[in-house]
CSV table of C-alpha atoms in Angstrom, one decimal:
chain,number,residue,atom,x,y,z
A,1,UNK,CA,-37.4,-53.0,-48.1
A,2,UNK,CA,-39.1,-53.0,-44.7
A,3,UNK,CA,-37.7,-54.9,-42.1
A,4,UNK,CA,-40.4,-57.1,-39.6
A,5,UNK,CA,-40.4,-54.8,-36.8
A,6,UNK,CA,-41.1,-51.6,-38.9
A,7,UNK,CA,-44.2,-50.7,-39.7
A,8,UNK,CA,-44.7,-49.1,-43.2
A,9,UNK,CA,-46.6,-46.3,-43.8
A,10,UNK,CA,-47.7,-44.1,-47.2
A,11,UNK,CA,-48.5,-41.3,-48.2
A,12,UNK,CA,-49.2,-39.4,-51.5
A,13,UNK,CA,-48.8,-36.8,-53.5
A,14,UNK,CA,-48.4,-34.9,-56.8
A,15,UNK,CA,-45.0,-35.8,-57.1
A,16,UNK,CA,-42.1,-37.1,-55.1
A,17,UNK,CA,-40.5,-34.0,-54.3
A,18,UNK,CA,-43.6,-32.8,-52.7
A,19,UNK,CA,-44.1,-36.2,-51.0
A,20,UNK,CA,-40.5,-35.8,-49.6
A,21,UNK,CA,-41.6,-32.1,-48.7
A,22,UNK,CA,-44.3,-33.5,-46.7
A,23,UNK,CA,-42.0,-36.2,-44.8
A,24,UNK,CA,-39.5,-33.3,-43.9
A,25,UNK,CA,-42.2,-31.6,-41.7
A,26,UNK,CA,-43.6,-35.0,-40.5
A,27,UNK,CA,-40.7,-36.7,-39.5
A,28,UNK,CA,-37.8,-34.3,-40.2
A,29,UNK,CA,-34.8,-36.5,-41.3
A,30,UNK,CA,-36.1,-39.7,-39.6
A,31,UNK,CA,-37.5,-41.4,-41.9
A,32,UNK,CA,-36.8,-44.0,-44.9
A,33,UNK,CA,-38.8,-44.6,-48.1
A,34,UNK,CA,-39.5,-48.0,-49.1
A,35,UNK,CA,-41.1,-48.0,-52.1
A,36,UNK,CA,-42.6,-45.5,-54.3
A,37,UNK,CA,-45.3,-45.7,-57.6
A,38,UNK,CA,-47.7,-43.9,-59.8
A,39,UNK,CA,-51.4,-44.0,-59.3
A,40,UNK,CA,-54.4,-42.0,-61.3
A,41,UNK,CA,-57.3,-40.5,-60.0
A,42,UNK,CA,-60.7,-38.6,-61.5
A,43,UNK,CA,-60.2,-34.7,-62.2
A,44,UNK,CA,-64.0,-34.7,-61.2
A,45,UNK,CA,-66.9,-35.7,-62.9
A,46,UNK,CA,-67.4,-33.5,-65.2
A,47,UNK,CA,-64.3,-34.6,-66.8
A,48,UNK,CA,-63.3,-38.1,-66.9
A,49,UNK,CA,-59.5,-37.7,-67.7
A,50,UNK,CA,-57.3,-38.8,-64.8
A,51,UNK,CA,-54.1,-37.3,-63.2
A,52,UNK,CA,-51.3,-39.3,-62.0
A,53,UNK,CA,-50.7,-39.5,-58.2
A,54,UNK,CA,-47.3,-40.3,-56.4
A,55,UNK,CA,-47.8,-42.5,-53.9
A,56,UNK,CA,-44.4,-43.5,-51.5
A,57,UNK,CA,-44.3,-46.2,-48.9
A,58,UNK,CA,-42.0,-45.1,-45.8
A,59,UNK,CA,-41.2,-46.4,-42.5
A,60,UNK,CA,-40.1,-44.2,-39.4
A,61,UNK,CA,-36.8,-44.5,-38.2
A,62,UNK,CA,-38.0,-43.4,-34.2
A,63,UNK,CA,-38.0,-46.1,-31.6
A,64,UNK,CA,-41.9,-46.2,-31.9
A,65,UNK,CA,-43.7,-46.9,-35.4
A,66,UNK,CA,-46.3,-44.0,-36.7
A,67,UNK,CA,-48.6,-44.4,-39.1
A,68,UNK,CA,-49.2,-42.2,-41.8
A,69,UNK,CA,-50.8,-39.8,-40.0
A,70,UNK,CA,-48.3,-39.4,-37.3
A,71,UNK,CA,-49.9,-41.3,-34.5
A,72,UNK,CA,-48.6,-44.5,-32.9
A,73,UNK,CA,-49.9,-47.5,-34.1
A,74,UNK,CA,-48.2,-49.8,-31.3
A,75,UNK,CA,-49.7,-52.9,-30.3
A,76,UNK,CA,-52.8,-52.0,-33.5
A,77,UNK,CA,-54.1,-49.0,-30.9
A,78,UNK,CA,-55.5,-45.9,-33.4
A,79,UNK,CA,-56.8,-42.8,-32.4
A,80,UNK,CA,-61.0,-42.8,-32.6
A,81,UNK,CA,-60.4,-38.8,-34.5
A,82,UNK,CA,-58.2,-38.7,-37.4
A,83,UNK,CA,-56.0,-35.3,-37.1
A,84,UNK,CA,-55.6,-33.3,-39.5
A,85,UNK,CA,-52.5,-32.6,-40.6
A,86,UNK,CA,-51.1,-29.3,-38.9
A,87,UNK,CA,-52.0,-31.3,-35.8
A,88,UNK,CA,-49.8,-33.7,-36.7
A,89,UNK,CA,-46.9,-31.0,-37.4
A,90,UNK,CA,-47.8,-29.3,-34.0
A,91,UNK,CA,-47.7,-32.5,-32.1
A,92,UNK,CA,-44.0,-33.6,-33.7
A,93,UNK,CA,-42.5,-30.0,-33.0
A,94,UNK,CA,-43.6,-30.3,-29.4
A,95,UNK,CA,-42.1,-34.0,-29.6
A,96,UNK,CA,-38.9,-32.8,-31.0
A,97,UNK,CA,-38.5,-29.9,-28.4
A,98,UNK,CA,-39.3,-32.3,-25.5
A,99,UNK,CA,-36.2,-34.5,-27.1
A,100,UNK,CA,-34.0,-31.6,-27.4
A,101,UNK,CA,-34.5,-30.3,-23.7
A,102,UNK,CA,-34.4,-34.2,-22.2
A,103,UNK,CA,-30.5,-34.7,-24.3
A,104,UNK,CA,-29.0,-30.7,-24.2
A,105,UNK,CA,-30.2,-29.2,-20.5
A,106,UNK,CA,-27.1,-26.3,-21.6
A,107,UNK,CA,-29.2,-23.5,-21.1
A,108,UNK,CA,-30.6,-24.7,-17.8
A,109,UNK,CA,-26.7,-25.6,-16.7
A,110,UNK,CA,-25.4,-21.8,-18.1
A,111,UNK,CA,-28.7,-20.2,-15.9
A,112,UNK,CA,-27.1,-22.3,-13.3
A,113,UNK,CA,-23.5,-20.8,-13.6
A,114,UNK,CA,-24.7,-17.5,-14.1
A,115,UNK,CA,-26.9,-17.9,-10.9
A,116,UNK,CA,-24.0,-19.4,-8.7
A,117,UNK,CA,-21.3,-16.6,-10.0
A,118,UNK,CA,-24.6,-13.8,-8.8
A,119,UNK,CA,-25.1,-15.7,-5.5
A,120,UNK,CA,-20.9,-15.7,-5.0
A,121,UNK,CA,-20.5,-12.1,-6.1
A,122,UNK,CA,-23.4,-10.9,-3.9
A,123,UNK,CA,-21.5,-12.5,-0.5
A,124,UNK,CA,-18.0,-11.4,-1.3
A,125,UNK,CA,-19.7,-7.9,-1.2
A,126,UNK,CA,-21.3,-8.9,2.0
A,127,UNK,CA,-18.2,-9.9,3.6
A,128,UNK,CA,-16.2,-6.9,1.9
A,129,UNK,CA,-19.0,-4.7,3.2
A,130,UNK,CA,-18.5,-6.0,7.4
A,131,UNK,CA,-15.2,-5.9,6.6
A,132,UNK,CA,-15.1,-2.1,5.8
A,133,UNK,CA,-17.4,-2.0,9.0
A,134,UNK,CA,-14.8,-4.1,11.6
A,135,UNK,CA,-12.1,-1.5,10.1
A,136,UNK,CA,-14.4,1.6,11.2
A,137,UNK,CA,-15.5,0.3,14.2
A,138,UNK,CA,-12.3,1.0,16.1
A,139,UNK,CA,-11.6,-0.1,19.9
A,140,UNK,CA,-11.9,3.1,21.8
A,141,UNK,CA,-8.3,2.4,23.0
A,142,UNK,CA,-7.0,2.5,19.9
A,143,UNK,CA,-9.2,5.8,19.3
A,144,UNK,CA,-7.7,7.1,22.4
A,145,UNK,CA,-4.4,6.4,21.6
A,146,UNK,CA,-4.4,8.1,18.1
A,147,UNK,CA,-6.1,11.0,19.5
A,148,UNK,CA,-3.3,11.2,22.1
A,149,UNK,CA,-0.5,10.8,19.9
A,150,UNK,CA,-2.2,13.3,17.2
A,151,UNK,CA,-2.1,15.9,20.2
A,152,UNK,CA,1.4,15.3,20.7
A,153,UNK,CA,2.1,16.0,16.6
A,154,UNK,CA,3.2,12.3,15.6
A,155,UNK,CA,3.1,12.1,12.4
A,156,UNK,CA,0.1,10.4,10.6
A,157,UNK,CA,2.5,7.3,8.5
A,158,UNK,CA,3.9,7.1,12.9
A,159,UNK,CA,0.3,6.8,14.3
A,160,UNK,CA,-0.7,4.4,11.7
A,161,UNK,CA,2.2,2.0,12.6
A,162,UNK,CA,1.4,2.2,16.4
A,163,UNK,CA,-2.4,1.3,15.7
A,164,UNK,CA,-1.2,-1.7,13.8
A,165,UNK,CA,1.0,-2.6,16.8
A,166,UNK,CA,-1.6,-2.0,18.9
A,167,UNK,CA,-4.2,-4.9,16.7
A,168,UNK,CA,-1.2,-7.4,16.3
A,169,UNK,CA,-0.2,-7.7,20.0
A,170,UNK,CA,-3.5,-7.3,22.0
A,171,UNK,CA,-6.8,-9.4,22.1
A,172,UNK,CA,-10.1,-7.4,22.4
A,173,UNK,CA,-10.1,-8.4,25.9
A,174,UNK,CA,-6.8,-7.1,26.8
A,175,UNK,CA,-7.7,-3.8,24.9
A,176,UNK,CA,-10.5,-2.9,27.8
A,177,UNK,CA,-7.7,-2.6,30.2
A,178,UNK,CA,-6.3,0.9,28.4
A,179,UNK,CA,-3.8,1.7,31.4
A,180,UNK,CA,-1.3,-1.8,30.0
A,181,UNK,CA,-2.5,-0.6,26.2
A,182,UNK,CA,-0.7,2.8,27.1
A,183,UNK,CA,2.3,1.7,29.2
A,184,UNK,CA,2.8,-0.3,26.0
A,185,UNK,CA,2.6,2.6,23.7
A,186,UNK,CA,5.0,4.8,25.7
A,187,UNK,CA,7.8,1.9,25.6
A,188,UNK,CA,7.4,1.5,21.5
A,189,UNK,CA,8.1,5.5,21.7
A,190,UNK,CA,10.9,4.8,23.4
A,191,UNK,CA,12.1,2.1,21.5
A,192,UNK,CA,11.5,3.8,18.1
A,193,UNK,CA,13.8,6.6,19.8
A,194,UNK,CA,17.6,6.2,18.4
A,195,UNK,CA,20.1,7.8,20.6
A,196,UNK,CA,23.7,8.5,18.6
A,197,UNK,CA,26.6,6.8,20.0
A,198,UNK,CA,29.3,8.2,21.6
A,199,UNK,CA,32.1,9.8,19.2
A,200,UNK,CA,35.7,8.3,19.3
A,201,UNK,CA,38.1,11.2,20.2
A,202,UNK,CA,40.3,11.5,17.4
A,203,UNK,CA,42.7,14.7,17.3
A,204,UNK,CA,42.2,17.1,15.3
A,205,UNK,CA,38.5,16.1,15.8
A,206,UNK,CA,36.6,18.1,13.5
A,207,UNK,CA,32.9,19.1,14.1
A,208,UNK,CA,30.7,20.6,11.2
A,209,UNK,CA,26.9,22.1,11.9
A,210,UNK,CA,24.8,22.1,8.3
A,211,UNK,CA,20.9,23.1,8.4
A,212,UNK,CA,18.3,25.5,7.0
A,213,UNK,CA,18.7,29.3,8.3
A,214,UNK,CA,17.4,30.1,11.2
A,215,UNK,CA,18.2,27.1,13.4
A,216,UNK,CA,20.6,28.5,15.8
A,217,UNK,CA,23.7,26.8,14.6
A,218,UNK,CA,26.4,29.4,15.0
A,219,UNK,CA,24.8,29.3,18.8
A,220,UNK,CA,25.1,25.5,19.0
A,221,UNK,CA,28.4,24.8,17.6
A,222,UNK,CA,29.4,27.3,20.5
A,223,UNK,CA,27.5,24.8,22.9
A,224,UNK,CA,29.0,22.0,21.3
A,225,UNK,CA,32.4,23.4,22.1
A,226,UNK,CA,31.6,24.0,25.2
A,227,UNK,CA,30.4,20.4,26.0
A,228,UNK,CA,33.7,19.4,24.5
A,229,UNK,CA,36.0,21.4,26.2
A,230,UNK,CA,34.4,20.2,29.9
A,231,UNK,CA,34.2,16.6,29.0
A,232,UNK,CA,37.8,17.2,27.8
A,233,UNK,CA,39.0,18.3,30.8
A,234,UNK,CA,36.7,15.4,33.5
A,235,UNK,CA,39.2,13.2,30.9
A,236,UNK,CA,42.4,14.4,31.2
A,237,UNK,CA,42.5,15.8,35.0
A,238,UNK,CA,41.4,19.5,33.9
A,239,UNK,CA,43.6,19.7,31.2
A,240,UNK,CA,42.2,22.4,28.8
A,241,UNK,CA,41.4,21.2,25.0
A,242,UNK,CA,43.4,23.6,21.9
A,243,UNK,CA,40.1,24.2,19.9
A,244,UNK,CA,39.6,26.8,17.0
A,245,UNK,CA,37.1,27.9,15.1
A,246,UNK,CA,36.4,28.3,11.3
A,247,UNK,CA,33.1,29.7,9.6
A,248,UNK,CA,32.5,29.3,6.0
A,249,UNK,CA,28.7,32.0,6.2
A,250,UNK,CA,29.5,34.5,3.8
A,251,UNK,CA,25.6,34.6,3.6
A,252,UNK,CA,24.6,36.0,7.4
A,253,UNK,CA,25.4,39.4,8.2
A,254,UNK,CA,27.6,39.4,11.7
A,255,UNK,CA,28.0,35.8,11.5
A,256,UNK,CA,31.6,36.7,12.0
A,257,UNK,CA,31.3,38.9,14.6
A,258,UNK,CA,29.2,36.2,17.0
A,259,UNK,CA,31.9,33.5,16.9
A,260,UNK,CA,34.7,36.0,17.4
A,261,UNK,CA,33.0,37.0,20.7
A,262,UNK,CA,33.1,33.5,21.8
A,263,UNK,CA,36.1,32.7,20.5
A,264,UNK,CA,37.9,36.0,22.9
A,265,UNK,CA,36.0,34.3,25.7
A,266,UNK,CA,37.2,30.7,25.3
A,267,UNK,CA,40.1,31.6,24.5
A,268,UNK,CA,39.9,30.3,20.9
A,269,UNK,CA,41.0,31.6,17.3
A,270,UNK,CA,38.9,32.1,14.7
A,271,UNK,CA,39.1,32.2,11.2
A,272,UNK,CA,37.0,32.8,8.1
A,273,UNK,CA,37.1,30.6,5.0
A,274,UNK,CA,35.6,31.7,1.8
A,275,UNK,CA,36.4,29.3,-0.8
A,276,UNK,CA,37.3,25.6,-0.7
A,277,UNK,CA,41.2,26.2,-1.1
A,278,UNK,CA,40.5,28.5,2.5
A,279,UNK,CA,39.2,25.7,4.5
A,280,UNK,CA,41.7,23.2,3.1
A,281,UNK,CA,44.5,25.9,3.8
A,282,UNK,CA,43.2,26.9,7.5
A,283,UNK,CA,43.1,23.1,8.0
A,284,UNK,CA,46.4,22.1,6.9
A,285,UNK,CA,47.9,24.6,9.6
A,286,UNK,CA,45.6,23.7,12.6
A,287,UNK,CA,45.6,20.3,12.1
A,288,UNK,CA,48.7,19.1,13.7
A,289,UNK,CA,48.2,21.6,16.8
A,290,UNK,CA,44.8,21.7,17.4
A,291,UNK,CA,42.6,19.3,19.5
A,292,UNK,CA,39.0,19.8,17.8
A,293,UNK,CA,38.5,22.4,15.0
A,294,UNK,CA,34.4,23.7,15.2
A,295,UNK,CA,33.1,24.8,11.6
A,296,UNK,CA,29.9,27.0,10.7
A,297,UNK,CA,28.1,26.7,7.4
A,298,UNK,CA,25.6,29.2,5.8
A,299,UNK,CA,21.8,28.1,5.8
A,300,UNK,CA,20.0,27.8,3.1
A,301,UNK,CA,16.8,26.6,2.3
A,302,UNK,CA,16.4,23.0,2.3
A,303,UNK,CA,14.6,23.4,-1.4
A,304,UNK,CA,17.9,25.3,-2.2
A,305,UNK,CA,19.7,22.5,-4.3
A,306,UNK,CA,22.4,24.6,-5.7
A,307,UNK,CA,23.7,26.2,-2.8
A,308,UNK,CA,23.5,23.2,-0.8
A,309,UNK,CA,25.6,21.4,-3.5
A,310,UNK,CA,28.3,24.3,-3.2
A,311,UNK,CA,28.4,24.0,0.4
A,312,UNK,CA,28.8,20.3,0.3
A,313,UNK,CA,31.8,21.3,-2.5
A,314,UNK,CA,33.5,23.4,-0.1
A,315,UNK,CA,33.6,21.5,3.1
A,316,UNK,CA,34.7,18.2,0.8
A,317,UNK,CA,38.1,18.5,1.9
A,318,UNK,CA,40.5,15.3,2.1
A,319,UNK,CA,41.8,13.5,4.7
A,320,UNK,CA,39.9,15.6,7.2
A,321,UNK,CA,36.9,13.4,7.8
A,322,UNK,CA,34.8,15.2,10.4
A,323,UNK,CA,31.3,14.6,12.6
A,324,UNK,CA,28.7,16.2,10.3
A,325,UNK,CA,25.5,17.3,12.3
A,326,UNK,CA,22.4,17.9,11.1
A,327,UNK,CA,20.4,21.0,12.9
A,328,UNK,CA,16.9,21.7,12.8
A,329,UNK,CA,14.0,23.0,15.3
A,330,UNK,CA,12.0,21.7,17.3
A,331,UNK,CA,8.9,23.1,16.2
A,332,UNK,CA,9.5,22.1,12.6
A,333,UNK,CA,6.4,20.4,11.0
A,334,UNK,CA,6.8,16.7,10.1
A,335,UNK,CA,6.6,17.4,6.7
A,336,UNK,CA,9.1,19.8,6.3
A,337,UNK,CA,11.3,18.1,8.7
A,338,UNK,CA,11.6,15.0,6.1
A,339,UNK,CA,12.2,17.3,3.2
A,340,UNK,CA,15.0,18.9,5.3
A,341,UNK,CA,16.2,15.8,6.0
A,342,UNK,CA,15.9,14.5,2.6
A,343,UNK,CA,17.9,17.6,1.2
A,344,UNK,CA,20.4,17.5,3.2
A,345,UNK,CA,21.1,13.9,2.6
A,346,UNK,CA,24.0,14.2,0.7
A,347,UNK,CA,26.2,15.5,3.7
A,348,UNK,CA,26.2,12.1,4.7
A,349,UNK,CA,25.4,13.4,8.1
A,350,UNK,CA,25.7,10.6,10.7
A,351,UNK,CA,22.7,12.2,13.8
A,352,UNK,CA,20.2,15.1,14.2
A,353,UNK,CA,20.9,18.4,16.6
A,354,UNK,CA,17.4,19.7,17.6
A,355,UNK,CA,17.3,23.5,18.5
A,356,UNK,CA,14.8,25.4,20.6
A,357,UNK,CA,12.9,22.6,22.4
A,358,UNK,CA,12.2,25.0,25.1
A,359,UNK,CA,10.4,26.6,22.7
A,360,UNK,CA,8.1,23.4,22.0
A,361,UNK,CA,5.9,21.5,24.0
A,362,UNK,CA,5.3,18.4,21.7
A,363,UNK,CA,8.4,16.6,20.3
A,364,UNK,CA,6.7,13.6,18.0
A,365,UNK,CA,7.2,15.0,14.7
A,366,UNK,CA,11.0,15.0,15.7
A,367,UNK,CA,10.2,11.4,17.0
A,368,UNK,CA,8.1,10.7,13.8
A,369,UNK,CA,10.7,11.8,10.9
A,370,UNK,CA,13.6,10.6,13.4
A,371,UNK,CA,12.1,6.8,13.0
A,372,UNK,CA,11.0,7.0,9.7
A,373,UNK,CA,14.7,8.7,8.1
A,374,UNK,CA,16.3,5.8,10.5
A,375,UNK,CA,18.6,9.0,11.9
A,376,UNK,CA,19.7,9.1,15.5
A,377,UNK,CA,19.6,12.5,17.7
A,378,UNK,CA,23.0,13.2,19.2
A,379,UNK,CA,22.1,16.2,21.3
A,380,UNK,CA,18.9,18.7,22.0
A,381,UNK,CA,19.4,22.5,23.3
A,382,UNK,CA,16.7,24.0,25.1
A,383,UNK,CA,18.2,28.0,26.1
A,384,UNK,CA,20.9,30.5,25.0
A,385,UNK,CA,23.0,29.9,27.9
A,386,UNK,CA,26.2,28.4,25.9
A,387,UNK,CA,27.1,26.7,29.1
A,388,UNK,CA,24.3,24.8,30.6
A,389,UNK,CA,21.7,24.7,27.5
A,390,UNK,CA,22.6,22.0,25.5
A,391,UNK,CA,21.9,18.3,26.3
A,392,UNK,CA,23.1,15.0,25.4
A,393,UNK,CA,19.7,13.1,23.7
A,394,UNK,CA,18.3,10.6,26.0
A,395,UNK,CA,14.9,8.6,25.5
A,396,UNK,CA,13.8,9.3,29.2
A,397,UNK,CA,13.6,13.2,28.2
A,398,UNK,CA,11.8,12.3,25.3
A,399,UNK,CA,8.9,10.4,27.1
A,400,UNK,CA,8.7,12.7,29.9
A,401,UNK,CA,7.3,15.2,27.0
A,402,UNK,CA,4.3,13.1,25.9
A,403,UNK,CA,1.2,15.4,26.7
A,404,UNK,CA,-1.7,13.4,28.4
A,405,UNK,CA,0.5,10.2,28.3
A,406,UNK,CA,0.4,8.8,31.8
A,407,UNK,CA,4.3,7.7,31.9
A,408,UNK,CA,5.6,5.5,34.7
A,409,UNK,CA,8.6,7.3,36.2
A,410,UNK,CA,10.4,4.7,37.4
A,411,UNK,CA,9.7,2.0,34.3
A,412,UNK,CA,11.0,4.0,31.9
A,413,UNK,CA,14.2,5.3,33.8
A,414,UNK,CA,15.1,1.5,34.6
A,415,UNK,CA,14.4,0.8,30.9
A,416,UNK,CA,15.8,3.6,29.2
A,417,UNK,CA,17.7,5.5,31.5
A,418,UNK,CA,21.7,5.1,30.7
């Protein structure tokens, strides 16, 4: 049954199956059949015998009517040329295409995504790209500087942290004027400088010298005593210090002999420990009448793990608690400076001695592994006079040192001078 605004249509066919196949590509699924009957028609004239026909009335469901051959039929308006019937299937494929692309635009929307995430990707890698350029494109202070404090053997991890300093605190404009970029630089040196504090006197104070070979330490525990003994006596209205010394290098070949000459000059014993039960023996009977007791160790290489263990083993002694010094060159690399330092770690050694800085112009790899290992320097010798050649560390002496730095006298004495 038809209802009054649908307009039925009919077609035909040899059966309904094949008038439902011809529906299908008319109209796909929007249709509805009405009615359906059989018809006969002439085989030809020849023969007279007729064939049955199947003939179904339909309606469209689409907003607009068609007629039976596919066209609109609105408002009693035909086409003047009947198509044919592949024109018809051509002209509702095109129809249903349109209709899909007007209700589902998802392939237009995913081109659209894909496009957008393109267009994004394309300007992060323009801003990553004069990003990498701003980060080449260095102010020629800052170049300066590094090349300044490369010449004067910073370290690289040092130079790095300066150049960071350097971006944080000054504008582009302030980093034309290079003379207040440098004066700047020279006081961070300074401040990344850490002086040791003064020792507490506390009788029998015990000093112990640990490094590689080769560092001088037999000749700076000698200066160490020395220092001692005068700043003893400014003290105590010259009185003279009771001060001994002890050596544990079983290792160096007239290691003995050295301190013994010093010892007949200062007036001092000395005595040679061996084994662990020595040293706690030679301390147990000094202890109670000595002042300060001075002890050499044997050097080793800092890769040496084993005999630095031992060492550590036999200067372990209870209740004696001594000042354990560190000493190392001055024209040590940076590199192997921190792996000394790292070795010798378990000593527990509270500042750094550095040897020989007469014979080095440039002190920032001290500077470098100094600020990195959070250590402080204590002293610096600079001579073999026992005397005179050996210095209490002070930041001023460092600064004066930079090469091609132009340091301001007078600033850095009233800021770092003691």
């Amino acid at each position: 049954m038809a209802y009054d605004d649908e307009i039925e249509n009919k077609i035909t066919g040899r059966s309904l199956a094949e008038c439902r196949d011809k529906l299908f590509k008319l109209y796909g699924k929007d249709y509805r059949i009405v009615n359906k009957s059989v018809d006969f028609k002439s085989g030809g004239f020849l023969f007279l015998q007729k064939k049955p026909v199947t003939v179904v009335t339909y309606v469209v469901n689409h907003q607009k009517s068609y007629n039976s051959d596919g066209y609109s039929s609105m408002n009693g308006v035909y086409p003047e040329h009947k198509p044919t019937e592949s024109e018809i299937l051509e002209k509702n494929r095109l129809d249903i295409l349109k209709s899909l692309q007007n209700q589902t635009p998802i392939n237009s929307q995913i081109t659209q995504i894909t496009q957008s995430i393109e267009d994004l990707k394309n300007e992060m890698k323009k801003e990553m790209a004069g990003v990498a350029s701003a980060a080449q494109q260095k102010h020629d202070s800052i170049k300066k500087i590094e090349d300044m404090l490369a010449q004067n053997e910073f370290s690289f991890s040092y130079i790095t942290m300066i150049e960071e300093k350097i971006r944080n605190e000054f504008s582009l404009e302030q980093l034309d004027n290079f003379d207040l970029v440098e004066r700047r630089v020279v006081d961070w040196i300074g401040e990344s400088v850490e002086i040791a504090k003064e020792i507490t006197f506390r009788p029998p104070h015990v000093f112990i010298l640990v490094g590689p070979t080769g560092v001088g330490k037999t000749t700076t525990l000698v200066k160490l005593a020395v220092q001692f003994v005068k700043s003893y006596a400014q003290n105590r209205n010259g009185e003279k210090p009771k001060i001994c010394f002890i050596t544990t290098d079983t290792m160096r070949v007239g290691a003995m002999e050295q301190l013994e000459r010093w010892g007949k000059h200062m007036g001092s014993p000395v005595y040679k420990a061996e084994k662990a039960e020595d040293l706690k023996t030679l301390y147990d009977d000094n202890k109670e009448n000595m002042d300060a007791i001075f002890i050499d160790t044997s050097g080793f290489s800092p890769n040496d793990a084993t005999h630095i263990a031992q060492m550590k083993l036999l200067i372990d002694i209870p209740g004696m608690n001594p000042d354990i010094y560190l000493v190392t060159t001055a024209s040590t690399k940076a590199r192997d400076l921190k792996n000394i330092m790292q070795n010798y770690e378990l000593f527990g050694y509270k500042s750094v001695i550095v040897t020989k800085c007469d014979e080095s112009a440039q002190l920032g790899n001290v500077i470098s592994v100094l600020y990195e290992k959070h250590k402080a320097i204590s002293f610096i010798t600079h001579g073999q006079v026992a005397s005179r050649d050996i210095t209490k560390a002070n930041v001023v002496d460092f600064l004066k040192r930079l090469d091609s730095f132009k340091v301001d006298r007078i600033h850095i004495e009233d800021k770092f001078g003691e």
